[in-house]
CSV table of C-alpha atoms in Angstrom, one decimal:
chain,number,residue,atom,x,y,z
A,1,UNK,CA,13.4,-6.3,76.1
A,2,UNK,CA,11.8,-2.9,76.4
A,3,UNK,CA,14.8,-1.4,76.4
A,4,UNK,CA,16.3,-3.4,73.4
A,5,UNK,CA,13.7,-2.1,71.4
A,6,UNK,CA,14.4,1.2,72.1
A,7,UNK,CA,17.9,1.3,72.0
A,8,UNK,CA,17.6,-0.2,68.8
A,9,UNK,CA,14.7,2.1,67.1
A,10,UNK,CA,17.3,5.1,68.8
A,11,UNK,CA,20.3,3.7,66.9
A,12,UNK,CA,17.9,3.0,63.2
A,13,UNK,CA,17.6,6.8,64.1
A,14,UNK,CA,20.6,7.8,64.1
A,15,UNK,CA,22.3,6.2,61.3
A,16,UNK,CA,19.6,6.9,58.9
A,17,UNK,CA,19.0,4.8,56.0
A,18,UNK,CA,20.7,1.7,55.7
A,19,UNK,CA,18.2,-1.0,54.5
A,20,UNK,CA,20.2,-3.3,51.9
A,21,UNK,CA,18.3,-3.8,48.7
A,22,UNK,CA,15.8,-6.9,48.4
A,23,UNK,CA,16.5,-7.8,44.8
A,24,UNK,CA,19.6,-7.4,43.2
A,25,UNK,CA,21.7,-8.9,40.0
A,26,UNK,CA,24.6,-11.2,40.3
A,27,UNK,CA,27.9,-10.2,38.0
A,28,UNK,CA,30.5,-13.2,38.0
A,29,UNK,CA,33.7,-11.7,37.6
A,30,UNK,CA,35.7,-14.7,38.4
A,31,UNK,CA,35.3,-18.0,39.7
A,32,UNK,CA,38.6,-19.3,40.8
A,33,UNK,CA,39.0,-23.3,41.9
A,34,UNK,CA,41.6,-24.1,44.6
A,35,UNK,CA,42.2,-27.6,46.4
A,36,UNK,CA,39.9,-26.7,49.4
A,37,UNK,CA,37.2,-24.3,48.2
A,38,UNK,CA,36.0,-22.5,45.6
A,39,UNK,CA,36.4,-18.7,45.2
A,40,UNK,CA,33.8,-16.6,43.5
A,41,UNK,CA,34.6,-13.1,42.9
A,42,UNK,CA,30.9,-11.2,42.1
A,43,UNK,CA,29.5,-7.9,42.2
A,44,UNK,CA,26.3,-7.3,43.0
A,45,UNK,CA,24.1,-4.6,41.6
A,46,UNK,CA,20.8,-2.6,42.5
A,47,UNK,CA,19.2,0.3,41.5
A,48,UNK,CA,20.2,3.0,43.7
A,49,UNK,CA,22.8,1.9,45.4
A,50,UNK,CA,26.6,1.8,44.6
A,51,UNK,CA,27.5,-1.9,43.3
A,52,UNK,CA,28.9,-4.0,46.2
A,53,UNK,CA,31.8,-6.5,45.5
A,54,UNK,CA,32.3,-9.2,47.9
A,55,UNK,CA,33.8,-12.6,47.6
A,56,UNK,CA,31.8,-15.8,48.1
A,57,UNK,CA,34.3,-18.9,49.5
A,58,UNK,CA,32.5,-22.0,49.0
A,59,UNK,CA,33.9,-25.8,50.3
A,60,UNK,CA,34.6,-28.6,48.4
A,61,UNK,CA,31.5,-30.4,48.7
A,62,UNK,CA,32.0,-33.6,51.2
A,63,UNK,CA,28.1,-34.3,50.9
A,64,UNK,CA,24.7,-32.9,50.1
A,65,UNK,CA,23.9,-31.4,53.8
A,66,UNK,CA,23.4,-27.5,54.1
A,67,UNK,CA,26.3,-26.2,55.7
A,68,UNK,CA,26.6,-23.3,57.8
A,69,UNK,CA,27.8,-20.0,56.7
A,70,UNK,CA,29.8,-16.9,58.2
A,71,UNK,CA,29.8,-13.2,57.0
A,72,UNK,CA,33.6,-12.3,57.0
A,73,UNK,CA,34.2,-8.4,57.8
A,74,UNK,CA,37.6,-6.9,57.0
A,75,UNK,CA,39.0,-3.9,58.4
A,76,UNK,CA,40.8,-0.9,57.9
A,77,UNK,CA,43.5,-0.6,55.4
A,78,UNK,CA,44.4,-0.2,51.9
A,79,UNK,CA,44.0,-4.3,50.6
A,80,UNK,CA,40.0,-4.0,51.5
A,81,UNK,CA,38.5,-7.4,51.1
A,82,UNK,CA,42.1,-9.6,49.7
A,83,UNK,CA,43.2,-10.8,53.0
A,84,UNK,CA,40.4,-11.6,54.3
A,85,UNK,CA,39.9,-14.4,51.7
A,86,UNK,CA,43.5,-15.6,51.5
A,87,UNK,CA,43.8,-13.4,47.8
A,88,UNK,CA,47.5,-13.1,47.9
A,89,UNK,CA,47.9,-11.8,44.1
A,90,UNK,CA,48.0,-8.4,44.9
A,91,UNK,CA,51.4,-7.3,46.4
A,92,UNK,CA,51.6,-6.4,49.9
A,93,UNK,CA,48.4,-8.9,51.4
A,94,UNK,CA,50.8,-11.8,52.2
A,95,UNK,CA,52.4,-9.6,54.7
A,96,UNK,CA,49.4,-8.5,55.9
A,97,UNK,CA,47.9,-11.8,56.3
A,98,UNK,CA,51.1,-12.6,58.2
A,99,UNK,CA,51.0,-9.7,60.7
A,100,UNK,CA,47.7,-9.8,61.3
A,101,UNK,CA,46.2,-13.6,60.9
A,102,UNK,CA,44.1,-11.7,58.7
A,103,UNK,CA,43.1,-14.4,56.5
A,104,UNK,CA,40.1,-15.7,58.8
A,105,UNK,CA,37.5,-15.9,55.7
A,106,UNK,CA,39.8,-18.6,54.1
A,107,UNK,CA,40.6,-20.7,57.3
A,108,UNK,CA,36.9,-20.3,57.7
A,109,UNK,CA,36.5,-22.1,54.6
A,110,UNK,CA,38.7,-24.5,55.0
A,111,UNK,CA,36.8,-25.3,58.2
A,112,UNK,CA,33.5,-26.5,56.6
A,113,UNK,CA,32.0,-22.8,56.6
A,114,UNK,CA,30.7,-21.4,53.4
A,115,UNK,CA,31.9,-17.4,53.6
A,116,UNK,CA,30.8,-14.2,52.2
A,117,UNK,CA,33.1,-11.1,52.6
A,118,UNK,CA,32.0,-8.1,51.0
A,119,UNK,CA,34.6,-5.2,50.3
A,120,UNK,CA,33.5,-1.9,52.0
A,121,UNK,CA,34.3,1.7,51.9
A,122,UNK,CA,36.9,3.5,50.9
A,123,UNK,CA,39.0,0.6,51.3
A,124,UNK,CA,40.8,-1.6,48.4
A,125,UNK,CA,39.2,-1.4,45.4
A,126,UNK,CA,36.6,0.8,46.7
A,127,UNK,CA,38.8,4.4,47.1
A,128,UNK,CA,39.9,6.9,44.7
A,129,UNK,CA,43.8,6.6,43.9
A,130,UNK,CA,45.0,7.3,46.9
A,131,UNK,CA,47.5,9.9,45.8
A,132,UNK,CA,44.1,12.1,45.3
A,133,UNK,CA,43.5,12.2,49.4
A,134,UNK,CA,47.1,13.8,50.1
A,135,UNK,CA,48.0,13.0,53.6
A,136,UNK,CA,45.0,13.0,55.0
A,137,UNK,CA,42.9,9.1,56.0
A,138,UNK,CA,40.5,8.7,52.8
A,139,UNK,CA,37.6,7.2,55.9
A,140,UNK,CA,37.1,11.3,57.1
A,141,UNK,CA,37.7,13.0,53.7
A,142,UNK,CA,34.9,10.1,53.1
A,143,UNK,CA,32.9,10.7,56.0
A,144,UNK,CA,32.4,14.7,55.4
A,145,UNK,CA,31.7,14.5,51.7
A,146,UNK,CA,29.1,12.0,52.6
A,147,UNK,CA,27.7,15.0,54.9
A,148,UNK,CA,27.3,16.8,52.7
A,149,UNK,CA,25.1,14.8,50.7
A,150,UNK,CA,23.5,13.6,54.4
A,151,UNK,CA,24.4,10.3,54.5
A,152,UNK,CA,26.7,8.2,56.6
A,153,UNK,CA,29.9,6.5,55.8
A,154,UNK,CA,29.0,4.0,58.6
A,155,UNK,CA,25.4,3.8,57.7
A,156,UNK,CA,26.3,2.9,53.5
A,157,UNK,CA,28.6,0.0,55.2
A,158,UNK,CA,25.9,-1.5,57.2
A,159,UNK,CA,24.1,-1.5,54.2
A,160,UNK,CA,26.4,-3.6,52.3
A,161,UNK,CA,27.3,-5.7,55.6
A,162,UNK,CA,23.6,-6.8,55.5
A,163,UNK,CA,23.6,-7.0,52.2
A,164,UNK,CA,26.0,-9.9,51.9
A,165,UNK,CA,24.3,-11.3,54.8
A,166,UNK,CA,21.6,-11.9,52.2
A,167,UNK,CA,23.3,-12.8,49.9
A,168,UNK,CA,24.7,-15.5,52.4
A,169,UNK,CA,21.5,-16.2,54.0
A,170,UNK,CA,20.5,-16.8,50.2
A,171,UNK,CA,22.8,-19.4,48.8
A,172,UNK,CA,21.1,-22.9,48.1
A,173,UNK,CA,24.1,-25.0,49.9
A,174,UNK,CA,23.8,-22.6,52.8
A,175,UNK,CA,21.6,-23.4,56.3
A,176,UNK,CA,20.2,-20.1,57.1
A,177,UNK,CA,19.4,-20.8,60.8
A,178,UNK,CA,23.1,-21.6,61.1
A,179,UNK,CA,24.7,-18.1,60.4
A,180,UNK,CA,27.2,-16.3,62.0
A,181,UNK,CA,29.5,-13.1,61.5
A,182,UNK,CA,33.2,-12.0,62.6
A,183,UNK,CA,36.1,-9.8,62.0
A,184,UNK,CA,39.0,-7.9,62.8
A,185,UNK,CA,39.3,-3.9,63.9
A,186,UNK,CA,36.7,-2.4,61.4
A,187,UNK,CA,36.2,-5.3,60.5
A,188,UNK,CA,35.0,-6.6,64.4
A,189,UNK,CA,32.7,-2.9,65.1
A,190,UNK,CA,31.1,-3.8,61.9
A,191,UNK,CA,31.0,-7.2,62.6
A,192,UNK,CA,29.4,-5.7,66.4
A,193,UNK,CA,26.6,-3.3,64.4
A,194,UNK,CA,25.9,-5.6,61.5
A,195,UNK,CA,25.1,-8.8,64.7
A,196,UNK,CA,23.4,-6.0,66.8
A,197,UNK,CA,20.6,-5.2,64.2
A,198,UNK,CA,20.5,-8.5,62.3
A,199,UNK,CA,19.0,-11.0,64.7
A,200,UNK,CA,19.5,-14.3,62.3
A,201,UNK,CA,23.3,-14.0,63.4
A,202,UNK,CA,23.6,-16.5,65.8
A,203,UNK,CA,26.9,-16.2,66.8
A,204,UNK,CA,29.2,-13.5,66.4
A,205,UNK,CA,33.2,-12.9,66.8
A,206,UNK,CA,34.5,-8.9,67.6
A,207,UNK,CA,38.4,-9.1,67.2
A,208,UNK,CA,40.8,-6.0,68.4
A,209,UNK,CA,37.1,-3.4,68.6
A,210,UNK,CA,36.5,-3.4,72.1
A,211,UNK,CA,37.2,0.4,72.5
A,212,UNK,CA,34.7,3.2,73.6
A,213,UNK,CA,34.2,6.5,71.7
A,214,UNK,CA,33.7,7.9,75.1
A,215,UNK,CA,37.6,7.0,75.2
A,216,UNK,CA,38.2,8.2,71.4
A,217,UNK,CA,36.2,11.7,71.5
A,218,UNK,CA,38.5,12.9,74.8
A,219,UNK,CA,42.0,11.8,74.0
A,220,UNK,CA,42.7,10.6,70.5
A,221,UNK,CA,41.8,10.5,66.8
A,222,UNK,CA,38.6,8.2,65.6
A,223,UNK,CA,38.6,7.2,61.7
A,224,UNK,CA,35.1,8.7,60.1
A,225,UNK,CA,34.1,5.0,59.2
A,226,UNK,CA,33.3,4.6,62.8
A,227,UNK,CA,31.3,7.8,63.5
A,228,UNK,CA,27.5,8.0,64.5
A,229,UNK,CA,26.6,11.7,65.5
A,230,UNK,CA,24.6,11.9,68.6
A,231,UNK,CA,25.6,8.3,69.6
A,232,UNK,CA,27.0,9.8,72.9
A,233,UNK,CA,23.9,10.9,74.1
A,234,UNK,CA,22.4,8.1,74.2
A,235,UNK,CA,25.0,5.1,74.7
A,236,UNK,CA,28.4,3.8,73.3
A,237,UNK,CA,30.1,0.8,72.0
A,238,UNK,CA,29.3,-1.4,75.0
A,239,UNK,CA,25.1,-0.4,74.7
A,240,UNK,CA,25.5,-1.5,70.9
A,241,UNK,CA,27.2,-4.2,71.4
A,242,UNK,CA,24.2,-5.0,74.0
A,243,UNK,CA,21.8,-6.1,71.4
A,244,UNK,CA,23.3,-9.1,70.2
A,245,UNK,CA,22.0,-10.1,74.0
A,246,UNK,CA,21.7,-13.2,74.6
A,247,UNK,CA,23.1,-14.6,71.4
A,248,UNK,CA,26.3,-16.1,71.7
A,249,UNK,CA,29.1,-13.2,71.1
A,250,UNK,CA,33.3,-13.4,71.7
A,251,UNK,CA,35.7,-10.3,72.5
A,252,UNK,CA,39.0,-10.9,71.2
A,253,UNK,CA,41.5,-8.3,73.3
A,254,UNK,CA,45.3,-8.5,72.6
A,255,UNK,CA,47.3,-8.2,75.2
A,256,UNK,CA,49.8,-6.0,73.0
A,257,UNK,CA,47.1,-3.8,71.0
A,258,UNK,CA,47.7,-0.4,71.4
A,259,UNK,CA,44.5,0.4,69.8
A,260,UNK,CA,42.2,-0.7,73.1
A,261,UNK,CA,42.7,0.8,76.1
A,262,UNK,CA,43.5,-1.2,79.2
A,263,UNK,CA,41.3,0.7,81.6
A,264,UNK,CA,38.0,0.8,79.3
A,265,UNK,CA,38.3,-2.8,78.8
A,266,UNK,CA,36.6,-3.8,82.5
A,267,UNK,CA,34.4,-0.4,82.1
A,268,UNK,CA,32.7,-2.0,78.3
A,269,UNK,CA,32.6,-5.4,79.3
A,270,UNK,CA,30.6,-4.7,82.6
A,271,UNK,CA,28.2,-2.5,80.8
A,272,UNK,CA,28.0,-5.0,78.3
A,273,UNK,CA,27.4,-7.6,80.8
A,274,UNK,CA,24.6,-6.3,81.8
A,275,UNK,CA,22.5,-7.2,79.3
A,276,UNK,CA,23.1,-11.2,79.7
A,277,UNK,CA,22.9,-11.0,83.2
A,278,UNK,CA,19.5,-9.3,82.5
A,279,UNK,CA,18.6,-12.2,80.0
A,280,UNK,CA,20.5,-14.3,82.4
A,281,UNK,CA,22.8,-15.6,79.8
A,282,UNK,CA,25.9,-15.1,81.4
A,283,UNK,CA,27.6,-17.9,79.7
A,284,UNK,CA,26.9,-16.2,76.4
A,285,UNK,CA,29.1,-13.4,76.9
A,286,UNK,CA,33.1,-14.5,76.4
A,287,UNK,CA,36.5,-13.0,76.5
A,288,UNK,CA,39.5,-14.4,74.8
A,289,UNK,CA,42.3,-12.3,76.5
A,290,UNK,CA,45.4,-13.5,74.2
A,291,UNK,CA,49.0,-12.7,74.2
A,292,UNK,CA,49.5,-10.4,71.0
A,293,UNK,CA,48.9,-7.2,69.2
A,294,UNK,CA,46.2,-6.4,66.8
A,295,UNK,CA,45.3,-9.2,65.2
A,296,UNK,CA,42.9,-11.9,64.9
A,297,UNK,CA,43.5,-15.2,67.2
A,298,UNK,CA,40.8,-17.7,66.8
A,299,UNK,CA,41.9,-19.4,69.6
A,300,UNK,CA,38.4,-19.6,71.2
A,301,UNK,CA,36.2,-18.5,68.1
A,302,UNK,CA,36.8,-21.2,66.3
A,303,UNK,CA,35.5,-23.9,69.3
A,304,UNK,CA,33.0,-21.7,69.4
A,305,UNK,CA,31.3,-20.9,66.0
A,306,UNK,CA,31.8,-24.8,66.0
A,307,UNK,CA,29.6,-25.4,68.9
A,308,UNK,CA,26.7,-22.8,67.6
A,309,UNK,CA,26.4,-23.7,63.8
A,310,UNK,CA,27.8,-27.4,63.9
A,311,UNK,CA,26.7,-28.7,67.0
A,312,UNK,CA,27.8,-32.3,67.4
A,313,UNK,CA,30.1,-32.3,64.5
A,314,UNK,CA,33.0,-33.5,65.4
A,315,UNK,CA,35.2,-33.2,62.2
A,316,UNK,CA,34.9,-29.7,61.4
């Protein structure tokens, strides 16, 4: 525990500020009613801090009992928040959806869950026209002109991560000691970082993110939405990923991803392991190894945000 706290007042200390705001207004931009759920598009604003859109997916009521609730992450690409939620409007997320299974805020939904999935930066409606970046990824042109004003691309993120926690947390038909948070490539290290320093997560599910920087800084490219300077002298990935120890937390690896490398895999999860043998929570610690690329499988997550945040429902 001594060394949770430290790891964790180290890591505070390295991203700099990233405390989300405590009161905020509500903009309803649209509320849209499907079959299954309810989808409200809002905007939330506070002074000093850029707005922060996210999407709030709400059941169709089957009774008056709080239901538990799930923070959504999306990752990196040029649709932001869309599929995510199941928004097919804008051309080009249906394929995405299908490639990726990238639609795990709206099967969440669908499962009983109410869902908040904020959009983050610079993806989706939250870059520049794209055409003013060149060639180059719009996360490091991002990530140095943050620099320069001494903030942290990673660090404004976590902001809005816990930030629609809150909002989550928040909601009146929501049980906010039955919370949990998951998502896909960006989407699953924010989903690690957001569940590492927000310890009302109960449960949390990293798809297609178990990958080292040790492994990025020596061989290939990392996007500047993932970058912490200094993180290396002090830890990685796997001693981040640490402090969600004991609470319940699933790896989803793809047998096909190209993104995670096979030999780092064992390397992580040992280091990682550590931790829950120290709190001797073993059990906590899962691995869904599934045949696939990068995408999001659900074939144990599911079972298992079932079994934290509706325990002993049986008709999810």
């Amino acid at each position: 525990r001594r060394w949770h706290r430290a790891v964790a007042a180290k890591l505070r200390s390295l991203l700099g500020p990233h405390t989300p705001p405590t009161e905020w207004t509500t903009t309803t931009e649209r509320v849209v009613e499907l079959e299954d759920h309810v989808r409200k598009e809002l905007v939330l604003v506070a002074d000093g801090h850029p707005a922060l859109p996210v999407y709030l997916l709400v059941p169709r009521p089957r009774d008056h009992k709080p239901l538990p609730g799930v923070l959504a992450i999306h990752g990196h690409g040029r649709f932001g928040y869309d599929p995510v939620a199941g928004k097919t409007e804008t051309p080009g997320v249906e394929e995405a959806i299908r490639g990726a299974n990238y639609d795990y805020g709206l099967q969440l939904v669908r499962r009983g869950y109410v869902v908040v999935a904020p959009s983050m930066t610079p993806f989706g409606r939250r870059v520049a026209e794209r055409s003013q970046y060149g060639n180059q990824d719009p996360c490091a042109v991002t990530f140095v002109r943050m620099q320069l004003l001494g903030k942290l691309l990673i660090a404004e993120n976590l902001r809005d991560t816990l930030w629609a926690f809150e909002l989550l947390a928040r909601q009146p038909q929501v049980d906010p000691q039955r919370l949990g948070c998951v998502g896909l490539s960006y989407g699953g290290r924010m989903t690690m970082l957001t569940s590492a320093l927000e310890p009302r997560i109960r449960v949390a599910v990293i798809s297609g993110a178990l990958n080292v920087m040790q492994e990025r800084v020596a061989h290939r490219y990392s996007c500047g939405a993932q970058v912490i300077p200094g993180l290396l002298h002090y830890g990685d990935v796997p001693e981040i990923a640490s402090l969600i120890a004991p609470r319940r937390c699933l790896w989803e690896i793809g047998s096909e991803d190209g993104l995670i490398i096979p030999e780092w895999v064992d390397v992580a999860l040992e280091r990682l392991g550590r931790a829950y043998q120290a709190f001797d929570a073993e059990e906590n610690l899962q691995v869904d190894r599934f045949q696939g690329s990068h995408r999001w499988s659900g074939r144990l997550a599911y079972p298992l945000l079932e079994s934290v945040l509706n325990p002993g429902d049986s008709d999810p």
